[in-house]
Short mmCIF file of C-alpha atoms in Angstrom, two decimals:
data_model
loop_
_atom_site.label_atom_id
_atom_site.label_comp_id
_atom_site.label_asym_id
_atom_site.label_seq_id
_atom_site.Cartn_x
_atom_site.Cartn_y
_atom_site.Cartn_z
CA MET A 1 -6.47 11.61 14.94
CA ARG A 2 -8.57 8.94 16.66
CA VAL A 3 -11.42 11.37 17.23
CA PHE A 4 -11.29 12.53 13.60
CA ILE A 5 -11.21 9.02 12.12
CA ASN A 6 -13.81 7.52 14.49
CA ASP A 7 -16.21 10.46 14.65
CA GLU A 8 -15.95 11.97 11.17
CA VAL A 9 -14.39 9.60 8.63
CA ILE A 10 -15.97 6.28 9.66
CA PRO A 11 -19.53 7.69 9.86
CA ALA A 12 -19.04 9.10 6.35
CA GLU A 13 -17.98 5.74 4.85
CA PRO A 14 -21.34 4.83 3.24
CA THR A 15 -21.34 8.19 1.43
CA LEU A 16 -17.66 7.89 0.53
CA ILE A 17 -18.29 4.47 -1.00
CA ARG A 18 -21.17 5.83 -3.10
CA GLU A 19 -19.01 8.73 -4.25
CA GLU A 20 -15.90 6.65 -5.05
CA HIS A 21 -16.23 7.11 -8.80
CA SER A 22 -18.21 10.34 -8.87
CA GLY A 23 -17.90 13.78 -7.32
CA ALA A 24 -16.07 12.84 -4.08
CA THR A 25 -17.36 16.02 -2.45
CA THR A 26 -17.49 14.37 0.98
CA LEU A 27 -13.84 13.33 0.74
CA ALA A 28 -12.85 16.85 -0.28
CA ALA A 29 -14.61 18.24 2.79
CA LEU A 30 -12.86 15.72 5.05
CA ARG A 31 -9.49 16.63 3.58
CA GLU A 32 -10.06 20.31 4.33
CA ARG A 33 -11.19 19.36 7.83
CA ALA A 34 -7.98 17.38 8.38
CA LYS A 35 -5.90 20.36 7.28
CA ASP A 36 -7.80 22.63 9.67
CA LEU A 37 -7.14 20.18 12.53
CA GLY A 38 -3.41 19.95 11.79
CA LEU A 39 -3.68 16.27 10.84
CA TRP A 40 -2.60 16.60 7.21
CA ALA A 41 0.50 14.92 5.69
CA LEU A 42 2.10 14.23 9.07
CA GLY A 43 4.42 11.52 7.75
CA HIS A 44 5.84 13.52 4.84
CA PRO A 45 9.27 15.14 5.33
CA ALA A 46 9.07 18.47 7.16
CA ASP A 47 11.20 20.39 4.66
CA VAL A 48 8.67 19.72 1.88
CA GLY A 49 5.61 20.75 3.89
CA GLY A 50 4.84 17.59 5.86
CA GLY A 51 4.82 16.82 9.55
CA GLY A 52 8.21 15.10 9.46
CA LEU A 53 7.28 12.26 11.78
CA PRO A 54 9.77 9.36 12.03
CA PHE A 55 8.50 5.94 10.94
CA LEU A 56 8.22 4.72 14.53
CA ASP A 57 6.01 7.63 15.55
CA PHE A 58 3.96 7.32 12.40
CA VAL A 59 3.05 3.69 13.19
CA TYR A 60 0.95 4.89 16.11
CA LEU A 61 -0.89 7.36 13.90
CA ASN A 62 -1.24 5.19 10.82
CA GLU A 63 -2.85 2.31 12.71
CA ILE A 64 -5.56 4.80 13.66
CA ILE A 65 -5.74 6.20 10.13
CA GLY A 66 -6.04 2.61 8.88
CA ARG A 67 -9.24 2.01 10.83
CA SER A 68 -10.99 3.35 7.74
CA GLU A 69 -10.02 2.44 4.18
CA PHE A 70 -10.56 6.13 3.40
CA GLY A 71 -8.30 7.31 6.20
CA GLN A 72 -5.19 7.73 4.07
CA LEU A 73 -7.06 9.78 1.50
CA ALA A 74 -8.60 11.94 4.20
CA VAL A 75 -5.33 12.87 5.91
CA GLY A 76 -2.92 13.05 2.96
CA SER A 77 -0.76 10.02 3.69
CA VAL A 78 -1.70 8.10 0.54
CA SER A 79 1.18 9.58 -1.49
CA MET A 80 3.90 9.17 1.16
CA GLN A 81 5.66 6.36 -0.71
CA ASP A 82 6.02 8.53 -3.79
CA THR A 83 7.07 11.61 -1.87
CA LEU A 84 9.84 9.59 -0.21
CA MET A 85 10.79 8.06 -3.57
CA PHE A 86 11.24 11.51 -5.14
CA TYR A 87 12.90 12.79 -1.99
CA LYS A 88 15.61 10.12 -2.28
CA HIS A 89 15.99 9.66 -6.04
CA GLY A 90 14.62 12.80 -7.71
CA THR A 91 16.63 15.65 -9.16
CA ARG A 92 16.19 19.14 -7.73
CA GLU A 93 13.86 20.05 -10.61
CA GLN A 94 11.82 16.85 -10.22
CA LYS A 95 11.42 17.46 -6.51
CA GLN A 96 10.33 21.04 -7.05
CA ARG A 97 7.78 20.05 -9.68
CA TRP A 98 6.18 17.00 -8.09
CA ILE A 99 6.64 16.92 -4.32
CA PRO A 100 4.87 20.15 -3.19
CA PRO A 101 1.58 19.46 -5.02
CA MET A 102 1.64 15.83 -3.83
CA VAL A 103 2.12 16.85 -0.21
CA ALA A 104 -0.63 19.46 -0.58
CA GLY A 105 -2.97 16.83 -2.03
CA ASP A 106 -3.41 18.75 -5.28
CA ILE A 107 -2.14 15.85 -7.41
CA PHE A 108 -1.90 12.08 -7.02
CA PRO A 109 0.77 9.60 -8.14
CA SER A 110 0.60 6.19 -9.81
CA VAL A 111 3.14 3.49 -10.55
CA GLY A 112 3.49 1.41 -13.74
CA LEU A 113 5.36 -1.65 -12.58
CA THR A 114 3.17 -4.77 -12.89
CA GLU A 115 2.59 -6.32 -16.32
CA PRO A 116 0.03 -8.97 -17.29
CA GLU A 117 2.43 -10.93 -19.49
CA VAL A 118 5.12 -11.58 -16.85
CA ALA A 119 5.22 -12.44 -13.14
CA GLY A 120 4.55 -9.26 -11.21
CA SER A 121 6.56 -10.51 -8.24
CA ASP A 122 9.74 -10.56 -10.36
CA PRO A 123 10.32 -7.04 -11.73
CA THR A 124 13.51 -8.16 -13.48
CA LEU A 125 11.20 -9.70 -16.11
CA ILE A 126 9.67 -6.37 -17.16
CA ALA A 127 8.93 -6.37 -20.87
CA THR A 128 8.08 -2.68 -21.36
CA ARG A 129 10.95 -1.08 -23.29
CA ALA A 130 12.36 2.41 -23.61
CA GLU A 131 14.65 3.38 -26.49
CA SER A 132 16.92 6.41 -26.47
CA ASP A 133 16.36 8.95 -29.25
CA GLY A 134 18.67 11.90 -28.80
CA ASP A 135 17.68 13.73 -25.65
CA THR A 136 14.35 11.89 -25.40
CA TRP A 137 13.20 8.34 -24.67
CA ILE A 138 10.43 6.46 -26.46
CA ILE A 139 8.49 4.01 -24.29
CA ASN A 140 6.36 1.10 -25.48
CA GLY A 141 4.69 -1.34 -23.15
CA HIS A 142 1.70 -2.77 -21.35
CA LYS A 143 0.96 -2.41 -17.62
CA TRP A 144 -1.88 -3.30 -15.33
CA PHE A 145 -2.87 -2.87 -11.68
CA THR A 146 -1.68 0.69 -12.13
CA THR A 147 -3.58 1.91 -9.09
CA GLY A 148 -5.18 5.34 -9.19
CA VAL A 149 -3.83 6.27 -12.61
CA ALA A 150 -7.15 7.72 -13.79
CA GLN A 151 -6.82 10.46 -11.17
CA ALA A 152 -3.01 10.70 -11.26
CA ALA A 153 -0.91 13.52 -12.65
CA TYR A 154 1.93 11.19 -13.57
CA CYS A 155 2.91 7.54 -13.64
CA SER A 156 6.32 6.21 -12.60
CA VAL A 157 6.87 3.78 -15.47
CA PHE A 158 9.54 1.11 -15.15
CA ALA A 159 10.95 0.06 -18.52
CA ARG A 160 13.79 -2.06 -19.86
CA THR A 161 16.61 0.13 -21.19
CA GLU A 162 19.68 -2.11 -21.03
CA SER A 163 20.83 -5.18 -22.96
CA ASP A 164 20.87 -8.79 -21.83
CA ASP A 165 24.59 -8.69 -21.10
CA MET A 166 23.92 -6.36 -18.16
CA PRO A 167 23.14 -7.87 -14.72
CA ARG A 168 19.43 -8.70 -14.29
CA HIS A 169 18.96 -6.02 -11.65
CA SER A 170 20.61 -3.33 -13.78
CA ARG A 171 18.47 -3.44 -16.92
CA VAL A 172 15.44 -1.34 -15.91
CA THR A 173 15.06 2.44 -15.63
CA ALA A 174 12.31 4.45 -13.94
CA PHE A 175 10.66 7.24 -15.97
CA ILE A 176 8.29 9.98 -14.86
CA VAL A 177 5.49 9.98 -17.44
CA PRO A 178 2.76 12.64 -17.13
CA THR A 179 -0.57 10.94 -17.75
CA ASP A 180 -1.51 13.47 -20.44
CA THR A 181 1.48 12.47 -22.59
CA PRO A 182 0.45 11.41 -26.12
CA GLY A 183 0.42 7.62 -26.45
CA PHE A 184 -0.36 7.06 -22.75
CA GLU A 185 -3.69 5.19 -22.81
CA ILE A 186 -5.89 3.98 -19.98
CA VAL A 187 -7.43 0.82 -21.42
CA ARG A 188 -9.89 -0.03 -18.65
CA SER A 189 -10.63 -0.23 -14.99
CA ILE A 190 -10.02 -3.87 -13.98
CA PRO A 191 -13.01 -5.46 -12.17
CA THR A 192 -11.63 -6.88 -8.91
CA MET A 193 -13.42 -8.78 -6.13
CA GLY A 194 -16.69 -6.90 -6.06
CA HIS A 195 -15.31 -3.58 -7.33
CA ASP A 196 -16.45 -2.66 -10.84
CA PRO A 197 -15.15 -0.16 -11.65
CA SER A 198 -12.13 -0.52 -9.40
CA ASP A 199 -9.19 1.78 -8.73
CA HIS A 200 -6.83 -0.60 -10.55
CA TYR A 201 -6.23 0.10 -14.24
CA GLU A 202 -4.73 -1.43 -17.35
CA ILE A 203 -2.66 0.97 -19.44
CA ARG A 204 -0.77 0.89 -22.73
CA LEU A 205 2.15 3.04 -23.76
CA THR A 206 2.55 3.45 -27.50
CA ASP A 207 5.54 5.50 -28.65
CA VAL A 208 5.30 7.59 -25.50
CA ARG A 209 8.04 10.20 -25.69
CA VAL A 210 9.56 11.80 -22.57
CA PRO A 211 12.70 13.90 -22.13
CA ALA A 212 15.82 12.33 -20.64
CA SER A 213 15.35 14.66 -17.67
CA ASN A 214 12.33 12.53 -16.73
CA ILE A 215 14.52 9.60 -15.69
CA LEU A 216 13.96 9.04 -11.97
CA GLY A 217 17.19 8.03 -10.28
CA GLU A 218 19.96 6.65 -12.47
CA ARG A 219 19.70 4.85 -15.79
CA GLY A 220 19.61 1.10 -15.19
CA LYS A 221 18.87 1.58 -11.48
CA GLY A 222 15.10 1.33 -11.70
CA PHE A 223 15.08 -1.80 -9.61
CA LEU A 224 16.65 0.14 -6.73
CA VAL A 225 14.06 2.92 -7.10
CA ALA A 226 11.25 0.34 -7.07
CA GLN A 227 12.63 -1.46 -4.03
CA ASP A 228 12.98 1.77 -2.08
CA ARG A 229 9.41 2.71 -2.88
CA LEU A 230 7.98 -0.75 -2.19
CA GLY A 231 10.04 -1.28 0.95
CA ALA A 232 8.50 1.76 2.60
CA GLY A 233 5.11 0.85 1.19
CA ARG A 234 5.11 -2.57 2.80
CA ILE A 235 5.43 -1.15 6.28
CA PHE A 236 2.76 1.45 5.47
CA HIS A 237 0.48 -1.47 4.63
CA GLY A 238 1.36 -3.17 7.91
CA MET A 239 0.47 -0.03 9.85
CA ARG A 240 -2.88 0.32 8.08
CA TRP A 241 -3.72 -3.35 8.49
CA LEU A 242 -3.30 -3.00 12.25
CA GLY A 243 -6.07 -0.42 12.24
CA GLN A 244 -8.36 -2.57 10.11
CA ALA A 245 -7.75 -5.62 12.29
CA GLN A 246 -8.31 -3.67 15.50
CA ARG A 247 -11.61 -2.34 14.18
CA ALA A 248 -12.73 -5.84 13.13
CA PHE A 249 -11.68 -7.14 16.56
CA GLU A 250 -13.79 -4.50 18.31
CA LEU A 251 -16.80 -5.40 16.16
CA MET A 252 -16.24 -9.09 16.95
CA CYS A 253 -16.10 -8.46 20.71
CA ASP A 254 -19.23 -6.30 20.62
CA ARG A 255 -21.14 -8.95 18.69
CA ALA A 256 -19.99 -11.72 21.01
CA ASN A 257 -21.09 -9.72 24.06
CA THR A 258 -24.56 -8.95 22.71
CA ARG A 259 -25.63 -11.93 20.57
CA PHE A 260 -27.63 -14.65 22.37
CA ALA A 261 -27.80 -18.11 20.79
CA HIS A 262 -28.21 -21.71 22.00
CA GLY A 263 -28.76 -20.87 25.64
CA SER A 264 -26.08 -18.23 26.22
CA LEU A 265 -24.29 -15.23 24.83
CA LEU A 266 -21.67 -15.99 22.19
CA SER A 267 -19.07 -14.56 24.60
CA GLU A 268 -19.73 -17.48 26.94
CA LYS A 269 -18.82 -20.15 24.37
CA GLY A 270 -15.39 -21.76 24.25
CA GLU A 271 -14.93 -21.51 20.48
CA ILE A 272 -15.57 -17.79 20.60
CA HIS A 273 -13.02 -17.49 23.41
CA ARG A 274 -10.49 -19.05 21.04
CA TYR A 275 -11.35 -16.56 18.31
CA ILE A 276 -10.89 -13.62 20.69
CA ALA A 277 -7.66 -14.84 22.27
CA GLU A 278 -6.00 -15.84 18.99
CA SER A 279 -7.01 -12.58 17.32
CA ALA A 280 -5.67 -10.52 20.23
CA ALA A 281 -2.39 -12.44 20.17
CA GLU A 282 -1.96 -12.10 16.40
CA ILE A 283 -2.74 -8.36 16.40
CA HIS A 284 -0.35 -7.75 19.29
CA ALA A 285 2.44 -9.76 17.67
CA ALA A 286 1.94 -7.97 14.33
CA ARG A 287 1.94 -4.59 16.09
CA LEU A 288 5.23 -5.29 17.88
CA MET A 289 6.78 -6.53 14.62
CA THR A 290 5.66 -3.38 12.82
CA LEU A 291 7.00 -1.11 15.54
CA ASP A 292 10.32 -2.95 15.47
CA ALA A 293 10.56 -2.65 11.69
CA ALA A 294 9.84 1.09 11.95
CA ARG A 295 12.56 1.45 14.58
CA GLN A 296 14.98 -0.35 12.25
CA ILE A 297 14.12 1.98 9.35
CA ASP A 298 14.63 5.05 11.54
CA SER A 299 18.04 3.70 12.60
CA GLY A 300 19.24 3.81 8.99
CA GLU A 301 20.22 0.13 9.07
CA ASP A 302 19.17 -2.62 6.67
CA PHE A 303 15.47 -3.28 7.34
CA ARG A 304 14.67 -5.83 4.64
CA VAL A 305 14.25 -8.80 6.97
CA GLN A 306 12.00 -6.88 9.37
CA VAL A 307 9.80 -5.48 6.61
CA GLY A 308 9.63 -8.85 4.84
CA LEU A 309 8.34 -10.45 8.03
CA VAL A 310 5.81 -7.67 8.52
CA LYS A 311 4.47 -7.99 4.97
CA PHE A 312 3.48 -11.64 5.05
CA TRP A 313 2.70 -11.92 8.77
CA CYS A 314 0.46 -8.84 8.96
CA ALA A 315 -1.36 -9.77 5.75
CA ARG A 316 -2.20 -13.19 7.18
CA MET A 317 -3.13 -11.67 10.54
CA LEU A 318 -5.55 -9.23 8.92
CA HIS A 319 -7.20 -11.98 6.90
CA ASN A 320 -7.57 -14.21 9.99
CA VAL A 321 -9.03 -11.54 12.24
CA VAL A 322 -11.57 -10.26 9.72
CA ASP A 323 -12.56 -13.84 8.87
CA ARG A 324 -13.22 -14.64 12.53
CA ALA A 325 -15.17 -11.42 12.97
CA ILE A 326 -17.43 -12.39 10.06
CA GLN A 327 -17.90 -15.86 11.54
CA VAL A 328 -19.01 -14.38 14.87
CA HIS A 329 -21.46 -12.08 13.08
CA GLY A 330 -22.89 -15.00 11.10
CA ALA A 331 -25.12 -14.01 8.18
CA LEU A 332 -24.94 -10.35 9.21
CA GLY A 333 -21.19 -10.39 8.54
CA LEU A 334 -21.84 -11.24 4.91
CA THR A 335 -23.99 -8.17 4.35
CA ALA A 336 -23.06 -4.56 3.72
CA ASP A 337 -24.81 -3.67 7.01
CA THR A 338 -21.37 -4.01 8.61
CA PRO A 339 -18.01 -3.01 7.09
CA LEU A 340 -16.72 -6.57 7.47
CA GLU A 341 -17.57 -7.99 4.05
CA ARG A 342 -15.77 -5.10 2.34
CA MET A 343 -12.87 -5.39 4.79
CA TYR A 344 -12.63 -9.10 3.98
CA ARG A 345 -12.24 -8.39 0.27
CA GLN A 346 -9.57 -5.79 1.01
CA ALA A 347 -7.81 -8.26 3.32
CA ARG A 348 -7.57 -10.82 0.53
CA TYR A 349 -5.77 -8.27 -1.63
CA ALA A 350 -3.19 -7.88 1.14
CA ARG A 351 -1.68 -11.31 0.52
CA VAL A 352 -0.95 -10.44 -3.13
CA TYR A 353 -0.15 -6.78 -3.76
CA ASP A 354 3.38 -5.43 -3.30
CA GLY A 355 4.59 -9.01 -3.47
CA PRO A 356 2.68 -12.19 -2.58
CA ASP A 357 3.22 -13.92 0.76
CA GLU A 358 5.19 -16.73 -0.84
CA VAL A 359 7.80 -14.38 -2.34
CA HIS A 360 8.31 -12.50 0.93
CA ARG A 361 8.69 -15.73 2.88
CA MET A 362 11.18 -17.01 0.31
CA SER A 363 13.27 -13.84 0.09
CA THR A 364 13.28 -13.30 3.86
CA ALA A 365 14.30 -16.90 4.49
CA ARG A 366 17.14 -16.60 1.97
CA ARG A 367 18.49 -13.49 3.69
CA ILE A 368 18.37 -15.18 7.09
CA LEU A 369 20.01 -18.36 5.81
CA LYS A 370 22.75 -16.32 4.16
CA ASP A 371 23.40 -14.49 7.42
CA PRO A 372 21.56 -15.80 10.51
CA GLU A 373 22.68 -12.66 12.37
CA THR A 374 20.06 -10.70 10.43
CA VAL A 375 17.19 -12.06 12.54
CA PRO A 376 15.55 -9.17 14.42
CA TRP A 377 16.40 -10.41 17.91
CA ARG A 378 20.19 -10.39 17.34
#
């Protein structure tokens, strides 16, 4: 995997960036190459065509895959969250329809969870509604940051189906909505931090009708479906961020060892020593936390504290390391001549998507205060 990512994917990045919103022929060739090398879909369950790797084993691979922002797309791990979501909550028919083409890379998923009118970090506030009409449901709502929906075969739409007298976490249901369903409209690609167009979309659902068989999981249990998907996703992010941080660290060390300024190499200056040492410590700590969280997931025990810690700690670590690497590169780090300026923009996303740092700190602290035995070292 390291040879493939370093020698084939990373050198192709300039072309992949140019092709992001066009033909993507280079990505298609890399995907076929990954399949030929036996590197495709290694984290997907084995009985649906994947490699069946446990989370702990997959950390070691995904930190390598994460060295390139295109790594997940090139090796078929980008849809793992959705495969696992269907694997746990889908009916037999849903699994048969959606999982095989996702694992094969023939179709892509998307998720309609975040809404512009309410706080995205509190999914109990979802305003999109679904009304029962015989054996069908009619969905009306407004979503945004629906990542990848323009290329997706379906969108997992979370909508309010229950009344206010139900518990807050039992009012939302998850629906599988094919993106070609009448009334499903992609409004725009949302310009985000230097990406225009971006891969994040605003959508509207106007009288979108789906059969009752398209409910994913149980009625009123959409929050559970979302948490299961996002919980796995947060550790996937942590794994990828390790790869990004390690690559930025390597670039920082190379620059420090070769750049001469003010009478000596940068590597001979005390402030640069601090950058290197602190970055190494933060990456190592984040890596051990991620490995421990993966071990906890594989054990089948409650992993919410471990994954919560990983989400906000690794996001901050990534931001810090890339920021220091840019500082060591000086003006060069601000240009597209290195991958750092693009990595920095991606790192800033990390502290917001799938729950902002503040929410993860708050929820993790609450769990620990409720039961101090939940800390990872007990």
